[in-house]
Amino acid sequence: YESESGSNYHWTTAYQYPVSRQFSISASWMSAWALSGTARDAYDRYPNAAGQLTDSLNALYSSRYRLRNITNAAAATLMFSGKKYKARLGGEFRHLAQQGIGLSAVQERSFKNLVPAAHVALSLSRQSVLNIAYTAQLMQPDMNKIRPLLNNADPMNIVIGNPQLTQSLAHNTHAGYSYTTANGARSLQASGSLSVIRKAISLEQYTDAEGRRTSRYYNQDGNYTTNVSLDYEQSLGNHIRCSAGPSAGFSRTITRINKETSTALSPLFGFRTALQYNKDTLLNIRLDAAASTVATRSALHAGQRARAQSFSGTMNIQYRFPQGRLSLGSACSWNYLRGSLGSGNSFVVWNVSVQREMNKEQSLVLKLYVYDLLNRSKGYLAYNEQNIQREERFISLQRFFLLGLIWHFTKR
């Protein structure tokens, strides 16, 4: 038996002062308090003198734990604005006081961090803009990762908290370029990002001879992720607009498996395309398609690559009858997932709707919605991570009907 409780408050104040037309300063203060707790009772069953099974409290896996976090942060930002550029430069000083209270010990910790941020937007022309940004992001481990307790809710997968776990800090950089023609008929978007994580919260695992897996969180350096993408959009006549673009990424994740370091290298490639047709305000058709593949190599795979592919497509149609207040909607999606362990799974979900506006203001709408008209939805997931390769099949919600009365408070 396990129960959890928690309470928190958050207070923020901010002030901005315009020094001149091109320069301004902003400052803010944040204070937060959070208390979370968990109580867990584990029982074993043993036969008594009469031969009947009775519950006996297992002290090793039973626990009481509370975690209190008090956070104070002061931030300041300088903002510049000119004809060809806009810039922001700032930082935040954050202090976290943490107290963990168990049955036999009280642990107190304190973290002080300076978190910088910067952003520059350059207008290369009237139609093109270049953005460059840097942010630092703190990630705090939650109570389940910190509490120094054994959790055997699944006896074959035991999780141990780590009270020495510290915050992780991600250094994120981003660059983007956008270009749009004066009439808006064409546009180009390009972006790239890099995230390097210091003291990343990773998971070490050990599997014994009987197949029991023990997991414990720890801090690990050397993890990073990078992504690039390109998107081009073009108008074809007055009613058709299409777009397409590739994407790519690469990540490095370091973990520990059976007391040995495992480095997983994962390249990712993808492509998306879209086509949209609009006829006045009566008909709207949009087609989308996307494909991606990732191949992970680590010590766990013994020189082989664990692969996962996904393909998806959607078609959305909205039609409003010129006479009357009746509208029809159709949304059809196709999904294909494939992991390293099986042959994959494919399914189609088609949703339809009929709605009628009940008044001239269009504020009251009666809508009939049908989810999964063909009754083909499937529950399927494929995991391909550095430590885990698995596929899940589960019962998912299939065809149902929903009748609703909708009121719009804003004017339409």
mmCIF file of C-alpha atoms in Angstrom:
data_model
loop_
_atom_site.group_PDB
_atom_site.id
_atom_site.type_symbol
_atom_site.label_atom_id
_atom_site.label_comp_id
_atom_site.label_asym_id
_atom_site.label_seq_id
_atom_site.Cartn_x
_atom_site.Cartn_y
_atom_site.Cartn_z
ATOM 1 C CA TYR A 1 0.000 0.000 0.000
ATOM 2 C CA GLU A 2 1.382 3.441 -0.926
ATOM 3 C CA SER A 3 -0.004 6.970 -0.572
ATOM 4 C CA GLU A 4 1.364 10.358 -1.602
ATOM 5 C CA SER A 5 0.589 13.904 -0.486
ATOM 6 C CA GLY A 6 1.838 17.362 -1.341
ATOM 7 C CA SER A 7 1.294 21.103 -1.042
ATOM 8 C CA ASN A 8 3.024 24.140 -2.538
ATOM 9 C CA TYR A 9 2.864 27.884 -3.026
ATOM 10 C CA HIS A 10 4.456 30.198 -5.572
ATOM 11 C CA TRP A 11 4.919 33.978 -5.491
ATOM 12 C CA THR A 12 6.392 36.174 -8.236
ATOM 13 C CA THR A 13 6.845 39.908 -8.691
ATOM 14 C CA ALA A 14 8.341 41.702 -11.710
ATOM 15 C CA TYR A 15 9.218 45.246 -12.743
ATOM 16 C CA GLN A 16 10.292 46.756 -16.081
ATOM 17 C CA TYR A 17 11.810 50.216 -16.543
ATOM 18 C CA PRO A 18 12.233 51.828 -20.007
ATOM 19 C CA VAL A 19 15.548 53.696 -19.886
ATOM 20 C CA SER A 20 15.169 54.932 -23.470
ATOM 21 C CA ARG A 21 13.455 53.999 -26.711
ATOM 22 C CA GLN A 22 16.145 51.444 -27.467
ATOM 23 C CA PHE A 23 17.027 50.226 -23.977
ATOM 24 C CA SER A 24 15.038 48.858 -21.025
ATOM 25 C CA ILE A 25 15.691 46.877 -17.853
ATOM 26 C CA SER A 26 13.500 44.280 -16.169
ATOM 27 C CA ALA A 27 13.885 42.602 -12.786
ATOM 28 C CA SER A 28 11.911 39.872 -11.023
ATOM 29 C CA TRP A 29 11.810 37.902 -7.793
ATOM 30 C CA MET A 30 10.370 34.428 -7.295
ATOM 31 C CA SER A 31 9.783 32.481 -4.120
ATOM 32 C CA ALA A 32 8.365 28.959 -3.947
ATOM 33 C CA TRP A 33 7.747 26.420 -1.209
ATOM 34 C CA ALA A 34 6.813 22.788 -1.802
ATOM 35 C CA LEU A 35 6.280 19.862 0.540
ATOM 36 C CA SER A 36 5.718 16.323 -0.704
ATOM 37 C CA GLY A 37 5.474 13.089 1.199
ATOM 38 C CA THR A 38 4.993 9.405 0.675
ATOM 39 C CA ALA A 39 3.982 6.542 2.956
ATOM 40 C CA ARG A 40 4.495 2.958 1.854
ATOM 41 C CA ASP A 41 3.603 -0.268 3.661
ATOM 42 C CA ALA A 42 4.802 -3.582 2.195
ATOM 43 C CA TYR A 43 3.519 -6.917 3.481
ATOM 44 C CA ASP A 44 4.622 -10.522 3.189
ATOM 45 C CA ARG A 45 2.260 -13.468 3.632
ATOM 46 C CA TYR A 46 3.158 -16.298 5.973
ATOM 47 C CA PRO A 47 1.088 -19.217 7.307
ATOM 48 C CA ASN A 48 0.127 -18.951 10.965
ATOM 49 C CA ALA A 49 -0.209 -21.789 13.483
ATOM 50 C CA ALA A 50 -3.577 -22.713 12.001
ATOM 51 C CA GLY A 51 -2.113 -22.904 8.515
ATOM 52 C CA GLN A 52 -3.875 -19.735 7.285
ATOM 53 C CA LEU A 53 -2.000 -17.042 5.368
ATOM 54 C CA THR A 54 -1.628 -13.766 7.274
ATOM 55 C CA ASP A 55 -0.041 -10.443 6.348
ATOM 56 C CA SER A 56 3.217 -9.476 8.046
ATOM 57 C CA LEU A 57 4.725 -5.993 7.671
ATOM 58 C CA ASN A 58 8.039 -5.995 5.795
ATOM 59 C CA ALA A 59 10.155 -3.295 7.468
ATOM 60 C CA LEU A 60 12.813 -3.327 4.705
ATOM 61 C CA TYR A 61 10.410 -2.191 1.995
ATOM 62 C CA SER A 62 8.094 -0.058 4.211
ATOM 63 C CA SER A 63 8.900 3.601 4.626
ATOM 64 C CA ARG A 64 7.854 7.160 5.441
ATOM 65 C CA TYR A 65 9.528 10.033 3.634
ATOM 66 C CA ARG A 66 8.965 13.788 3.257
ATOM 67 C CA LEU A 67 10.785 16.241 0.999
ATOM 68 C CA ARG A 68 10.685 20.013 1.466
ATOM 69 C CA ASN A 69 11.959 22.429 -1.193
ATOM 70 C CA ILE A 70 12.325 26.183 -0.615
ATOM 71 C CA THR A 71 13.367 28.125 -3.727
ATOM 72 C CA ASN A 72 14.267 31.807 -4.063
ATOM 73 C CA ALA A 73 15.365 33.344 -7.354
ATOM 74 C CA ALA A 74 16.312 36.862 -8.460
ATOM 75 C CA ALA A 75 16.529 37.668 -12.185
ATOM 76 C CA ALA A 76 17.524 40.697 -14.261
ATOM 77 C CA THR A 77 17.353 41.254 -18.027
ATOM 78 C CA LEU A 78 18.737 44.003 -20.278
ATOM 79 C CA MET A 79 16.787 44.554 -23.508
ATOM 80 C CA PHE A 80 18.096 46.406 -26.554
ATOM 81 C CA SER A 81 16.150 47.343 -29.669
ATOM 82 C CA GLY A 82 17.445 48.922 -32.877
ATOM 83 C CA LYS A 83 16.460 49.161 -36.528
ATOM 84 C CA LYS A 84 18.322 46.001 -37.494
ATOM 85 C CA TYR A 85 18.451 44.042 -34.267
ATOM 86 C CA LYS A 86 16.808 43.108 -30.990
ATOM 87 C CA ALA A 87 18.755 41.630 -28.098
ATOM 88 C CA ARG A 88 18.211 40.345 -24.561
ATOM 89 C CA LEU A 89 20.902 39.581 -22.037
ATOM 90 C CA GLY A 90 20.171 38.440 -18.521
ATOM 91 C CA GLY A 91 20.589 35.938 -15.797
ATOM 92 C CA GLU A 92 19.008 34.434 -12.724
ATOM 93 C CA PHE A 93 20.511 33.613 -9.349
ATOM 94 C CA ARG A 94 18.625 30.697 -7.807
ATOM 95 C CA HIS A 95 18.942 29.180 -4.339
ATOM 96 C CA LEU A 96 17.318 25.895 -3.366
ATOM 97 C CA ALA A 97 17.188 24.695 0.236
ATOM 98 C CA GLN A 98 16.154 21.061 0.429
ATOM 99 C CA GLN A 99 15.321 18.887 3.407
ATOM 100 C CA GLY A 100 14.614 15.153 3.238
ATOM 101 C CA ILE A 101 13.030 13.563 6.317
ATOM 102 C CA GLY A 102 13.003 9.777 6.692
ATOM 103 C CA LEU A 103 12.256 7.422 9.557
ATOM 104 C CA SER A 104 15.784 7.442 10.932
ATOM 105 C CA ALA A 105 17.582 10.454 9.426
ATOM 106 C CA VAL A 106 17.178 14.046 8.253
ATOM 107 C CA GLN A 107 19.222 15.240 5.279
ATOM 108 C CA GLU A 108 19.619 18.922 4.424
ATOM 109 C CA ARG A 109 21.134 20.213 1.200
ATOM 110 C CA SER A 110 21.630 23.628 -0.394
ATOM 111 C CA PHE A 111 22.152 24.514 -4.073
ATOM 112 C CA LYS A 112 23.200 27.913 -5.460
ATOM 113 C CA ASN A 113 23.241 28.483 -9.225
ATOM 114 C CA LEU A 114 23.695 31.344 -11.652
ATOM 115 C CA VAL A 115 21.629 30.711 -14.797
ATOM 116 C CA PRO A 116 22.429 33.000 -17.774
ATOM 117 C CA ALA A 117 20.367 33.624 -20.927
ATOM 118 C CA ALA A 118 20.948 35.586 -24.138
ATOM 119 C CA HIS A 119 19.056 36.140 -27.384
ATOM 120 C CA VAL A 120 19.844 38.173 -30.516
ATOM 121 C CA ALA A 121 17.552 38.713 -33.524
ATOM 122 C CA LEU A 122 19.139 40.298 -36.611
ATOM 123 C CA SER A 123 17.059 41.644 -39.503
ATOM 124 C CA LEU A 124 19.128 40.794 -42.560
ATOM 125 C CA SER A 125 16.475 42.325 -44.819
ATOM 126 C CA ARG A 126 12.792 43.167 -44.729
ATOM 127 C CA GLN A 127 11.934 39.528 -45.336
ATOM 128 C CA SER A 128 14.700 37.614 -43.513
ATOM 129 C CA VAL A 129 15.613 37.282 -39.821
ATOM 130 C CA LEU A 130 18.448 35.459 -38.052
ATOM 131 C CA ASN A 131 17.958 34.348 -34.429
ATOM 132 C CA ILE A 132 20.696 33.152 -32.061
ATOM 133 C CA ALA A 133 19.949 32.164 -28.456
ATOM 134 C CA TYR A 134 21.551 30.575 -25.424
ATOM 135 C CA THR A 135 19.764 29.406 -22.292
ATOM 136 C CA ALA A 136 20.776 27.418 -19.252
ATOM 137 C CA GLN A 137 18.160 25.128 -17.727
ATOM 138 C CA LEU A 138 18.219 23.602 -14.252
ATOM 139 C CA MET A 139 16.545 20.214 -13.786
ATOM 140 C CA GLN A 140 15.700 19.126 -10.264
ATOM 141 C CA PRO A 141 15.305 15.413 -9.414
ATOM 142 C CA ASP A 142 11.909 14.572 -7.944
ATOM 143 C CA MET A 143 11.228 12.830 -4.656
ATOM 144 C CA ASN A 144 11.057 9.324 -6.140
ATOM 145 C CA LYS A 145 14.632 9.659 -7.422
ATOM 146 C CA ILE A 146 16.058 11.105 -4.191
ATOM 147 C CA ARG A 147 14.477 9.150 -1.344
ATOM 148 C CA PRO A 148 16.935 6.481 -0.102
ATOM 149 C CA LEU A 149 14.345 3.725 0.003
ATOM 150 C CA LEU A 150 13.798 0.399 -1.706
ATOM 151 C CA ASN A 151 10.690 0.058 -3.878
ATOM 152 C CA ASN A 152 9.706 -3.508 -4.742
ATOM 153 C CA ALA A 153 6.240 -2.845 -6.150
ATOM 154 C CA ASP A 154 7.523 -5.014 -9.011
ATOM 155 C CA PRO A 155 9.772 -7.663 -7.342
ATOM 156 C CA MET A 156 11.647 -8.234 -10.610
ATOM 157 C CA ASN A 157 12.364 -4.491 -11.003
ATOM 158 C CA ILE A 158 13.558 -2.884 -7.740
ATOM 159 C CA VAL A 159 14.223 0.870 -7.680
ATOM 160 C CA ILE A 160 16.521 2.507 -5.112
ATOM 161 C CA GLY A 161 16.547 6.266 -4.524
ATOM 162 C CA ASN A 162 19.819 8.187 -4.334
ATOM 163 C CA PRO A 163 19.989 10.935 -1.654
ATOM 164 C CA GLN A 164 23.284 12.200 -3.161
ATOM 165 C CA LEU A 165 21.609 12.996 -6.484
ATOM 166 C CA THR A 166 22.132 16.646 -7.474
ATOM 167 C CA GLN A 167 20.618 19.044 -9.973
ATOM 168 C CA SER A 168 21.544 18.777 -13.624
ATOM 169 C CA LEU A 169 22.301 21.795 -15.804
ATOM 170 C CA ALA A 170 21.605 21.872 -19.540
ATOM 171 C CA HIS A 171 23.423 24.360 -21.771
ATOM 172 C CA ASN A 172 21.093 24.986 -24.735
ATOM 173 C CA THR A 173 22.076 26.866 -27.886
ATOM 174 C CA HIS A 174 19.782 27.567 -30.820
ATOM 175 C CA ALA A 175 20.152 29.255 -34.193
ATOM 176 C CA GLY A 176 17.358 29.889 -36.679
ATOM 177 C CA TYR A 177 16.868 31.602 -40.016
ATOM 178 C CA SER A 178 13.571 32.584 -41.635
ATOM 179 C CA TYR A 179 12.785 34.136 -45.001
ATOM 180 C CA THR A 180 9.390 35.140 -46.391
ATOM 181 C CA THR A 181 8.683 36.865 -49.688
ATOM 182 C CA ALA A 182 6.937 40.220 -49.631
ATOM 183 C CA ASN A 183 3.626 38.726 -50.816
ATOM 184 C CA GLY A 184 3.905 35.718 -48.466
ATOM 185 C CA ALA A 185 3.814 33.187 -51.317
ATOM 186 C CA ARG A 186 7.064 31.487 -50.277
ATOM 187 C CA SER A 187 8.879 30.985 -47.015
ATOM 188 C CA LEU A 188 11.960 29.164 -45.757
ATOM 189 C CA GLN A 189 12.694 28.107 -42.175
ATOM 190 C CA ALA A 190 16.002 26.627 -41.025
ATOM 191 C CA SER A 191 17.070 25.869 -37.462
ATOM 192 C CA GLY A 192 19.688 24.031 -35.455
ATOM 193 C CA SER A 193 20.162 23.337 -31.752
ATOM 194 C CA LEU A 194 22.680 21.778 -29.379
ATOM 195 C CA SER A 195 22.051 20.767 -25.764
ATOM 196 C CA VAL A 196 24.920 19.649 -23.516
ATOM 197 C CA ILE A 197 23.881 18.354 -20.097
ATOM 198 C CA ARG A 198 26.143 18.600 -17.080
ATOM 199 C CA LYS A 199 25.470 16.089 -14.305
ATOM 200 C CA ALA A 200 22.590 14.538 -16.244
ATOM 201 C CA ILE A 201 20.192 12.416 -14.184
ATOM 202 C CA SER A 202 20.866 8.931 -15.563
ATOM 203 C CA LEU A 203 19.842 5.433 -14.563
ATOM 204 C CA GLU A 204 22.231 2.615 -13.665
ATOM 205 C CA GLN A 205 20.903 -0.940 -13.754
ATOM 206 C CA TYR A 206 22.121 -4.297 -12.520
ATOM 207 C CA THR A 207 20.526 -7.634 -13.430
ATOM 208 C CA ASP A 208 21.379 -10.669 -11.292
ATOM 209 C CA ALA A 209 21.527 -14.344 -12.314
ATOM 210 C CA GLU A 210 17.809 -14.820 -11.529
ATOM 211 C CA GLY A 211 16.722 -11.942 -13.775
ATOM 212 C CA ARG A 212 15.984 -9.412 -11.020
ATOM 213 C CA ARG A 213 16.837 -5.871 -12.127
ATOM 214 C CA THR A 214 17.912 -3.219 -9.609
ATOM 215 C CA SER A 215 17.862 0.405 -10.792
ATOM 216 C CA ARG A 216 19.360 3.499 -9.199
ATOM 217 C CA TYR A 217 19.599 7.115 -10.377
ATOM 218 C CA TYR A 218 22.944 8.906 -10.478
ATOM 219 C CA ASN A 219 24.602 11.975 -12.079
ATOM 220 C CA GLN A 220 26.496 11.519 -15.338
ATOM 221 C CA ASP A 221 28.521 13.910 -17.530
ATOM 222 C CA GLY A 222 28.982 13.593 -21.292
ATOM 223 C CA ASN A 223 25.363 13.482 -22.538
ATOM 224 C CA TYR A 224 24.309 15.762 -25.397
ATOM 225 C CA THR A 225 21.680 16.138 -28.146
ATOM 226 C CA THR A 226 21.776 18.057 -31.420
ATOM 227 C CA ASN A 227 19.069 18.655 -34.063
ATOM 228 C CA VAL A 228 18.767 20.431 -37.416
ATOM 229 C CA SER A 229 15.690 21.009 -39.584
ATOM 230 C CA LEU A 230 14.677 22.721 -42.814
ATOM 231 C CA ASP A 231 11.180 23.640 -43.993
ATOM 232 C CA TYR A 232 10.101 25.212 -47.298
ATOM 233 C CA GLU A 233 6.552 26.458 -47.959
ATOM 234 C CA GLN A 234 5.094 27.508 -51.325
ATOM 235 C CA SER A 235 1.711 28.771 -52.530
ATOM 236 C CA LEU A 236 0.381 27.181 -55.736
ATOM 237 C CA GLY A 237 -2.293 29.507 -57.014
ATOM 238 C CA ASN A 238 -4.888 31.122 -54.809
ATOM 239 C CA HIS A 239 -6.155 28.049 -52.953
ATOM 240 C CA ILE A 240 -3.259 25.565 -52.556
ATOM 241 C CA ARG A 241 -0.276 25.757 -50.230
ATOM 242 C CA CYS A 242 2.351 23.039 -49.771
ATOM 243 C CA SER A 243 5.382 22.577 -47.542
ATOM 244 C CA ALA A 244 8.152 20.003 -47.052
ATOM 245 C CA GLY A 245 11.403 19.617 -45.209
ATOM 246 C CA PRO A 246 13.949 17.182 -43.749
ATOM 247 C CA SER A 247 15.215 16.911 -40.184
ATOM 248 C CA ALA A 248 18.135 15.155 -38.524
ATOM 249 C CA GLY A 249 19.455 14.686 -35.034
ATOM 250 C CA PHE A 250 22.092 12.929 -32.999
ATOM 251 C CA SER A 251 22.282 12.115 -29.295
ATOM 252 C CA ARG A 252 24.846 10.608 -26.967
ATOM 253 C CA THR A 253 23.683 9.018 -23.710
ATOM 254 C CA ILE A 254 25.951 7.415 -21.115
ATOM 255 C CA THR A 255 24.590 4.950 -18.544
ATOM 256 C CA ARG A 256 25.829 2.065 -16.424
ATOM 257 C CA ILE A 257 24.748 -1.516 -17.029
ATOM 258 C CA ASN A 258 25.922 -4.327 -14.714
ATOM 259 C CA LYS A 259 28.627 -2.019 -13.304
ATOM 260 C CA GLU A 260 29.997 -1.197 -16.765
ATOM 261 C CA THR A 261 29.689 2.086 -18.643
ATOM 262 C CA SER A 262 27.486 1.949 -21.750
ATOM 263 C CA THR A 263 27.550 4.751 -24.335
ATOM 264 C CA ALA A 264 24.551 4.882 -26.691
ATOM 265 C CA LEU A 265 24.886 6.795 -29.987
ATOM 266 C CA SER A 266 21.556 7.501 -31.701
ATOM 267 C CA PRO A 267 21.292 9.209 -35.124
ATOM 268 C CA LEU A 268 17.774 10.274 -36.163
ATOM 269 C CA PHE A 269 16.500 11.169 -39.627
ATOM 270 C CA GLY A 270 13.051 12.384 -40.637
ATOM 271 C CA PHE A 271 11.033 14.038 -43.396
ATOM 272 C CA ARG A 272 7.649 15.735 -43.399
ATOM 273 C CA THR A 273 5.377 17.178 -46.066
ATOM 274 C CA ALA A 274 1.986 18.938 -46.071
ATOM 275 C CA LEU A 275 -0.578 20.064 -48.635
ATOM 276 C CA GLN A 276 -3.485 22.393 -47.855
ATOM 277 C CA TYR A 277 -6.436 23.437 -50.031
ATOM 278 C CA ASN A 278 -8.836 26.248 -49.120
ATOM 279 C CA LYS A 279 -11.907 27.247 -51.083
ATOM 280 C CA ASP A 280 -13.282 30.473 -49.616
ATOM 281 C CA THR A 281 -14.566 29.671 -46.125
ATOM 282 C CA LEU A 282 -16.536 26.599 -47.223
ATOM 283 C CA LEU A 283 -13.956 23.872 -47.852
ATOM 284 C CA ASN A 284 -10.620 23.159 -46.188
ATOM 285 C CA ILE A 285 -8.516 20.073 -46.958
ATOM 286 C CA ARG A 286 -5.111 19.350 -45.376
ATOM 287 C CA LEU A 287 -2.821 16.373 -46.015
ATOM 288 C CA ASP A 288 0.196 15.657 -43.801
ATOM 289 C CA ALA A 289 2.796 12.887 -43.943
ATOM 290 C CA ALA A 290 5.910 12.208 -41.859
ATOM 291 C CA ALA A 291 8.558 9.506 -41.598
ATOM 292 C CA SER A 292 11.434 8.986 -39.178
ATOM 293 C CA THR A 293 14.026 6.365 -38.340
ATOM 294 C CA VAL A 294 16.468 6.047 -35.449
ATOM 295 C CA ALA A 295 19.269 3.509 -34.959
ATOM 296 C CA THR A 296 20.884 3.179 -31.527
ATOM 297 C CA ARG A 297 24.240 1.499 -30.951
ATOM 298 C CA SER A 298 25.587 0.782 -27.477
ATOM 299 C CA ALA A 299 27.450 -1.905 -25.535
ATOM 300 C CA LEU A 300 24.079 -3.469 -24.729
ATOM 301 C CA HIS A 301 23.506 -4.362 -28.394
ATOM 302 C CA ALA A 302 26.838 -6.206 -28.830
ATOM 303 C CA GLY A 303 27.827 -4.416 -32.024
ATOM 304 C CA GLN A 304 24.334 -4.424 -33.539
ATOM 305 C CA ARG A 305 22.052 -1.456 -34.101
ATOM 306 C CA ALA A 306 18.632 -1.340 -32.473
ATOM 307 C CA ARG A 307 16.328 0.337 -34.983
ATOM 308 C CA ALA A 308 12.912 1.919 -34.795
ATOM 309 C CA GLN A 309 10.851 3.381 -37.643
ATOM 310 C CA SER A 310 7.645 5.348 -37.686
ATOM 311 C CA PHE A 311 5.454 6.496 -40.568
ATOM 312 C CA SER A 312 2.297 8.553 -40.274
ATOM 313 C CA GLY A 313 -0.186 10.354 -42.460
ATOM 314 C CA THR A 314 -3.288 12.433 -41.797
ATOM 315 C CA MET A 315 -6.073 13.896 -43.924
ATOM 316 C CA ASN A 316 -8.390 16.530 -42.473
ATOM 317 C CA ILE A 317 -11.459 17.811 -44.348
ATOM 318 C CA GLN A 318 -13.844 20.534 -43.179
ATOM 319 C CA TYR A 319 -16.900 21.524 -45.253
ATOM 320 C CA ARG A 320 -19.483 24.166 -44.418
ATOM 321 C CA PHE A 321 -22.689 24.151 -46.471
ATOM 322 C CA PRO A 322 -23.288 27.502 -48.176
ATOM 323 C CA GLN A 323 -26.958 27.460 -47.203
ATOM 324 C CA GLY A 324 -27.842 26.835 -43.582
ATOM 325 C CA ARG A 325 -25.630 26.336 -40.554
ATOM 326 C CA LEU A 326 -24.491 22.750 -41.054
ATOM 327 C CA SER A 327 -20.822 21.652 -41.137
ATOM 328 C CA LEU A 328 -19.141 18.285 -41.726
ATOM 329 C CA GLY A 329 -15.708 17.229 -40.538
ATOM 330 C CA SER A 330 -13.457 14.273 -41.254
ATOM 331 C CA ALA A 331 -10.044 13.397 -39.778
ATOM 332 C CA CYS A 332 -8.312 10.223 -40.945
ATOM 333 C CA SER A 333 -4.866 9.163 -39.713
ATOM 334 C CA TRP A 334 -2.566 6.255 -40.560
ATOM 335 C CA ASN A 335 0.248 5.150 -38.277
ATOM 336 C CA TYR A 336 2.961 2.542 -38.630
ATOM 337 C CA LEU A 337 5.443 1.718 -35.867
ATOM 338 C CA ARG A 338 8.210 -0.831 -35.937
ATOM 339 C CA GLY A 339 10.805 -1.711 -33.318
ATOM 340 C CA SER A 340 13.770 -4.080 -33.248
ATOM 341 C CA LEU A 341 11.814 -6.900 -31.578
ATOM 342 C CA GLY A 342 8.914 -7.438 -33.962
ATOM 343 C CA SER A 343 7.397 -6.921 -37.393
ATOM 344 C CA GLY A 344 5.647 -3.663 -36.535
ATOM 345 C CA ASN A 345 2.042 -2.580 -36.382
ATOM 346 C CA SER A 346 -0.155 -0.544 -38.700
ATOM 347 C CA PHE A 347 -3.584 0.927 -38.058
ATOM 348 C CA VAL A 348 -5.993 3.558 -39.382
ATOM 349 C CA VAL A 349 -8.187 5.815 -37.248
ATOM 350 C CA TRP A 350 -11.021 7.748 -38.920
ATOM 351 C CA ASN A 351 -12.967 10.343 -36.938
ATOM 352 C CA VAL A 352 -16.019 12.174 -38.296
ATOM 353 C CA SER A 353 -18.222 14.958 -36.957
ATOM 354 C CA VAL A 354 -21.437 16.785 -37.822
ATOM 355 C CA GLN A 355 -22.319 20.107 -36.218
ATOM 356 C CA ARG A 356 -25.101 22.644 -36.530
ATOM 357 C CA GLU A 357 -25.116 26.242 -35.352
ATOM 358 C CA MET A 358 -28.258 26.864 -33.328
ATOM 359 C CA ASN A 359 -28.375 30.684 -33.502
ATOM 360 C CA LYS A 360 -27.346 33.514 -35.810
ATOM 361 C CA GLU A 361 -24.460 34.569 -33.581
ATOM 362 C CA GLN A 362 -22.941 31.066 -34.017
ATOM 363 C CA SER A 363 -22.350 30.921 -30.271
ATOM 364 C CA LEU A 364 -24.442 27.791 -29.611
ATOM 365 C CA VAL A 365 -23.433 24.631 -31.505
ATOM 366 C CA LEU A 366 -24.843 21.099 -31.441
ATOM 367 C CA LYS A 367 -22.162 18.559 -32.420
ATOM 368 C CA LEU A 368 -22.187 14.799 -33.033
ATOM 369 C CA TYR A 369 -18.691 13.247 -32.931
ATOM 370 C CA VAL A 370 -17.729 9.693 -33.891
ATOM 371 C CA TYR A 371 -14.266 8.462 -32.870
ATOM 372 C CA ASP A 372 -12.685 5.576 -34.790
ATOM 373 C CA LEU A 373 -15.587 5.005 -37.176
ATOM 374 C CA LEU A 374 -13.921 1.888 -38.647
ATOM 375 C CA ASN A 375 -13.137 0.454 -35.178
ATOM 376 C CA ARG A 376 -9.491 -0.114 -36.149
ATOM 377 C CA SER A 377 -7.565 1.643 -33.370
ATOM 378 C CA LYS A 378 -4.805 -0.421 -31.723
ATOM 379 C CA GLY A 379 -2.767 0.012 -28.571
ATOM 380 C CA TYR A 380 0.860 -0.412 -29.588
ATOM 381 C CA LEU A 381 4.152 1.240 -28.597
ATOM 382 C CA ALA A 382 7.748 0.443 -29.590
ATOM 383 C CA TYR A 383 10.609 1.521 -27.322
ATOM 384 C CA ASN A 384 14.181 1.782 -28.548
ATOM 385 C CA GLU A 385 16.297 3.389 -25.847
ATOM 386 C CA GLN A 386 19.903 2.990 -24.766
ATOM 387 C CA ASN A 387 19.061 0.366 -22.119
ATOM 388 C CA ILE A 388 15.671 -0.931 -23.191
ATOM 389 C CA GLN A 389 14.188 -2.533 -26.289
ATOM 390 C CA ARG A 390 10.580 -3.524 -25.862
ATOM 391 C CA GLU A 391 7.183 -3.490 -27.504
ATOM 392 C CA GLU A 392 3.875 -3.010 -25.730
ATOM 393 C CA ARG A 393 0.436 -4.077 -26.872
ATOM 394 C CA PHE A 394 -2.486 -2.896 -24.790
ATOM 395 C CA ILE A 395 -6.231 -2.358 -24.953
ATOM 396 C CA SER A 396 -7.043 1.077 -26.385
ATOM 397 C CA LEU A 397 -10.246 3.052 -26.663
ATOM 398 C CA GLN A 398 -12.067 2.189 -29.881
ATOM 399 C CA ARG A 399 -15.239 3.387 -31.595
ATOM 400 C CA PHE A 400 -17.574 5.604 -29.563
ATOM 401 C CA PHE A 401 -20.154 8.320 -30.187
ATOM 402 C CA LEU A 402 -20.308 11.685 -28.425
ATOM 403 C CA LEU A 403 -23.111 14.249 -28.576
ATOM 404 C CA GLY A 404 -22.335 17.683 -27.200
ATOM 405 C CA LEU A 405 -23.818 21.140 -26.850
ATOM 406 C CA ILE A 406 -21.119 23.823 -27.150
ATOM 407 C CA TRP A 407 -21.357 27.472 -26.143
ATOM 408 C CA HIS A 408 -18.785 29.985 -27.458
ATOM 409 C CA PHE A 409 -18.356 32.996 -25.174
ATOM 410 C CA THR A 410 -16.376 34.992 -27.748
ATOM 411 C CA LYS A 411 -17.840 36.464 -30.922
ATOM 412 C CA ARG A 412 -17.268 34.474 -34.076
#
